[in-house]
Amino acid sequence: MKHEIEFIINGQNMQFTVDSNQTLLEVIREELGLTGAKYGCSTGECGACSVLFNGEVVNACMVLAPEAAGAEIITVEGLAEEDELHPLQKSFIDHHGVQCGYCAPGMLISAKALLSRTSRPHEEEIREALVGNLCRCGAYADIIKSIQVASRARR
Ligand code: FES
Ligand code: FES
């Protein structure tokens, strides 16, 4: 079954015809070409596909595209402002929060949601915010440090 849906992604209004069984991740990556959100497990376990959905972190692989009708979505591509990286992105670069980088978009989205709620999170709060994001490289210590530093330069 086909559905006509409309949503806002990274500030832009979009209209699509989607299938009932199509996921939001498929639409974002394959229809829109926004490949920041990654396919990892496709079962809601790894967080590589995380996006902000009406301000909440969701696994886009677990959201059916028709459910996104009317939603406001932000992907990792929406964090930078024009040519200026978000402080979280800068900090991940400066403090080695990225090794292979596969988890980084999801980590950045979870960190962005955390900093929207809490301006100066403690380490424990950062760990809790990242509980749904797995890093196969084991870069957790540097990811946490990157978020701590970015919280001091938050905009
Ligand atoms: S790809 Fe969505 S949670 Fe792993
Ligand atoms: S940096 Fe490689 S998966 Fe996290």
mmCIF file of C-alpha atoms in Angstrom, residues 2-154:
data_model
loop_
_atom_site.group_PDB
_atom_site.id
_atom_site.type_symbol
_atom_site.label_atom_id
_atom_site.label_comp_id
_atom_site.label_asym_id
_atom_site.label_seq_id
_atom_site.Cartn_x
_atom_site.Cartn_y
_atom_site.Cartn_z
ATOM 1 C CA LYS A 2 1.230 3.498 -0.849
ATOM 2 C CA HIS A 3 1.058 6.528 1.447
ATOM 3 C CA GLU A 4 1.484 10.199 0.651
ATOM 4 C CA ILE A 5 3.468 11.735 3.492
ATOM 5 C CA GLU A 6 4.967 15.105 4.275
ATOM 6 C CA PHE A 7 7.577 15.890 6.900
ATOM 7 C CA ILE A 8 10.241 18.421 7.729
ATOM 8 C CA ILE A 9 13.805 17.210 7.602
ATOM 9 C CA ASN A 10 16.740 19.433 8.528
ATOM 10 C CA GLY A 11 14.414 22.420 8.168
ATOM 11 C CA GLN A 12 13.118 21.497 4.710
ATOM 12 C CA ASN A 13 9.588 20.455 3.930
ATOM 13 C CA MET A 14 9.469 17.198 1.937
ATOM 14 C CA GLN A 15 6.687 15.200 0.311
ATOM 15 C CA PHE A 16 6.964 11.530 -0.597
ATOM 16 C CA THR A 17 5.016 8.540 -1.693
ATOM 17 C CA VAL A 18 6.155 5.662 0.500
ATOM 18 C CA ASP A 19 5.297 2.008 0.904
ATOM 19 C CA SER A 20 3.706 0.701 4.091
ATOM 20 C CA ASN A 21 6.748 -1.431 4.843
ATOM 21 C CA GLN A 22 9.413 1.137 3.965
ATOM 22 C CA THR A 23 11.465 2.399 6.891
ATOM 23 C CA LEU A 24 12.317 5.986 7.674
ATOM 24 C CA LEU A 25 16.000 5.050 7.340
ATOM 25 C CA GLU A 26 15.417 3.837 3.777
ATOM 26 C CA VAL A 27 13.679 7.088 2.873
ATOM 27 C CA ILE A 28 16.373 9.240 4.452
ATOM 28 C CA ARG A 29 19.268 7.408 2.841
ATOM 29 C CA GLU A 30 17.876 6.189 -0.447
ATOM 30 C CA GLU A 31 15.286 8.813 -1.404
ATOM 31 C CA LEU A 32 16.952 11.858 0.121
ATOM 32 C CA GLY A 33 20.593 10.800 -0.204
ATOM 33 C CA LEU A 34 21.314 11.733 3.400
ATOM 34 C CA THR A 35 23.732 8.926 4.187
ATOM 35 C CA GLY A 36 24.880 10.124 7.604
ATOM 36 C CA ALA A 37 22.473 7.807 9.441
ATOM 37 C CA LYS A 38 23.882 4.332 8.950
ATOM 38 C CA TYR A 39 22.596 0.816 8.510
ATOM 39 C CA GLY A 40 24.075 -1.192 11.342
ATOM 40 C CA CYS A 41 21.935 -3.940 12.789
ATOM 41 C CA SER A 42 18.553 -2.892 11.322
ATOM 42 C CA THR A 43 16.985 -4.327 14.477
ATOM 43 C CA GLY A 44 17.051 -1.359 16.851
ATOM 44 C CA GLU A 45 20.163 -2.493 18.722
ATOM 45 C CA CYS A 46 23.117 -0.375 17.615
ATOM 46 C CA GLY A 47 21.967 3.238 17.261
ATOM 47 C CA ALA A 48 23.919 3.824 14.037
ATOM 48 C CA CYS A 49 20.709 5.012 12.380
ATOM 49 C CA SER A 50 19.729 7.489 15.142
ATOM 50 C CA VAL A 51 17.887 10.655 14.154
ATOM 51 C CA LEU A 52 15.946 13.253 16.105
ATOM 52 C CA PHE A 53 12.229 12.745 15.608
ATOM 53 C CA ASN A 54 10.192 15.586 17.111
ATOM 54 C CA GLY A 55 13.171 16.202 19.398
ATOM 55 C CA GLU A 56 13.525 12.606 20.593
ATOM 56 C CA VAL A 57 16.219 10.154 19.556
ATOM 57 C CA VAL A 58 14.791 7.283 17.535
ATOM 58 C CA ASN A 59 16.278 4.428 15.569
ATOM 59 C CA ALA A 60 15.228 5.257 12.020
ATOM 60 C CA CYS A 61 15.495 1.571 11.060
ATOM 61 C CA MET A 62 12.617 0.866 13.440
ATOM 62 C CA VAL A 63 10.279 3.649 12.274
ATOM 63 C CA LEU A 64 8.001 2.915 9.347
ATOM 64 C CA ALA A 65 8.035 5.741 6.851
ATOM 65 C CA PRO A 66 4.267 6.381 7.085
ATOM 66 C CA GLU A 67 4.737 7.043 10.823
ATOM 67 C CA ALA A 68 6.902 10.041 9.940
ATOM 68 C CA ALA A 69 3.978 11.964 8.451
ATOM 69 C CA GLY A 70 3.954 15.432 9.984
ATOM 70 C CA ALA A 71 7.149 14.870 11.968
ATOM 71 C CA GLU A 72 10.140 17.137 12.315
ATOM 72 C CA ILE A 73 13.318 15.165 11.742
ATOM 73 C CA ILE A 74 16.941 16.128 12.176
ATOM 74 C CA THR A 75 19.766 13.974 10.874
ATOM 75 C CA VAL A 76 23.467 14.428 11.482
ATOM 76 C CA GLU A 77 23.596 16.514 8.290
ATOM 77 C CA GLY A 78 21.306 19.008 10.017
ATOM 78 C CA LEU A 79 23.662 19.723 12.926
ATOM 79 C CA ALA A 80 26.068 21.994 11.063
ATOM 80 C CA GLU A 81 25.023 25.532 10.225
ATOM 81 C CA GLU A 82 25.977 26.217 6.625
ATOM 82 C CA ASP A 83 29.757 25.696 6.543
ATOM 83 C CA GLU A 84 30.226 25.723 10.300
ATOM 84 C CA LEU A 85 30.329 22.425 12.104
ATOM 85 C CA HIS A 86 28.363 22.037 15.308
ATOM 86 C CA PRO A 87 30.569 22.232 18.437
ATOM 87 C CA LEU A 88 29.920 18.529 18.981
ATOM 88 C CA GLN A 89 31.251 17.716 15.520
ATOM 89 C CA LYS A 90 34.321 19.906 16.062
ATOM 90 C CA SER A 91 34.953 18.308 19.416
ATOM 91 C CA PHE A 92 34.663 14.770 18.027
ATOM 92 C CA ILE A 93 37.357 15.713 15.506
ATOM 93 C CA ASP A 94 39.590 17.477 18.024
ATOM 94 C CA HIS A 95 39.324 14.839 20.753
ATOM 95 C CA HIS A 96 39.393 11.664 18.643
ATOM 96 C CA GLY A 97 35.747 10.772 19.157
ATOM 97 C CA VAL A 98 35.861 9.173 15.723
ATOM 98 C CA GLN A 99 37.880 6.085 14.818
ATOM 99 C CA CYS A 100 36.204 4.308 11.890
ATOM 100 C CA GLY A 101 33.345 6.786 12.279
ATOM 101 C CA TYR A 102 30.499 4.381 11.665
ATOM 102 C CA CYS A 103 28.858 5.074 15.015
ATOM 103 C CA ALA A 104 29.611 8.799 14.980
ATOM 104 C CA PRO A 105 26.380 10.081 13.368
ATOM 105 C CA GLY A 106 24.284 8.216 15.918
ATOM 106 C CA MET A 107 26.545 9.269 18.788
ATOM 107 C CA LEU A 108 26.310 12.899 17.656
ATOM 108 C CA ILE A 109 22.519 12.761 17.464
ATOM 109 C CA SER A 110 22.242 11.287 20.971
ATOM 110 C CA ALA A 111 24.716 13.865 22.270
ATOM 111 C CA LYS A 112 22.782 16.686 20.612
ATOM 112 C CA ALA A 113 19.574 15.509 22.310
ATOM 113 C CA LEU A 114 21.383 15.333 25.646
ATOM 114 C CA LEU A 115 22.786 18.865 25.358
ATOM 115 C CA SER A 116 19.324 20.130 24.434
ATOM 116 C CA ARG A 117 18.101 18.826 27.812
ATOM 117 C CA THR A 118 21.171 19.403 29.970
ATOM 118 C CA SER A 119 23.740 22.085 29.316
ATOM 119 C CA ARG A 120 26.529 20.623 31.484
ATOM 120 C CA PRO A 121 25.996 16.880 31.703
ATOM 121 C CA HIS A 122 27.983 14.778 34.144
ATOM 122 C CA GLU A 123 29.850 11.769 32.819
ATOM 123 C CA GLU A 124 27.143 9.467 34.138
ATOM 124 C CA GLU A 125 24.470 11.427 32.232
ATOM 125 C CA ILE A 126 26.534 11.180 29.050
ATOM 126 C CA ARG A 127 26.927 7.430 29.510
ATOM 127 C CA GLU A 128 23.178 7.078 30.009
ATOM 128 C CA ALA A 129 22.443 9.187 26.910
ATOM 129 C CA LEU A 130 24.667 6.899 24.824
ATOM 130 C CA VAL A 131 23.240 3.648 26.137
ATOM 131 C CA GLY A 132 21.544 2.942 22.786
ATOM 132 C CA ASN A 133 24.651 3.661 20.712
ATOM 133 C CA LEU A 134 27.260 0.968 20.213
ATOM 134 C CA CYS A 135 30.834 1.616 19.085
ATOM 135 C CA ARG A 136 32.573 -1.424 17.678
ATOM 136 C CA CYS A 137 35.925 0.397 17.834
ATOM 137 C CA GLY A 138 35.580 0.934 21.571
ATOM 138 C CA ALA A 139 36.135 4.679 21.317
ATOM 139 C CA TYR A 140 33.787 5.368 24.212
ATOM 140 C CA ALA A 141 36.279 7.227 26.424
ATOM 141 C CA ASP A 142 37.148 9.703 23.677
ATOM 142 C CA ILE A 143 33.489 10.066 22.667
ATOM 143 C CA ILE A 144 32.561 10.959 26.238
ATOM 144 C CA LYS A 145 35.447 13.411 26.449
ATOM 145 C CA SER A 146 34.381 14.989 23.135
ATOM 146 C CA ILE A 147 30.880 15.550 24.465
ATOM 147 C CA GLN A 148 32.153 16.969 27.756
ATOM 148 C CA VAL A 149 34.364 19.484 25.962
ATOM 149 C CA ALA A 150 31.598 20.425 23.517
ATOM 150 C CA SER A 151 29.184 21.088 26.349
ATOM 151 C CA ARG A 152 31.430 23.966 27.418
ATOM 152 C CA ALA A 153 31.290 25.514 23.928
ATOM 153 C CA ARG A 154 27.621 24.794 23.370
#
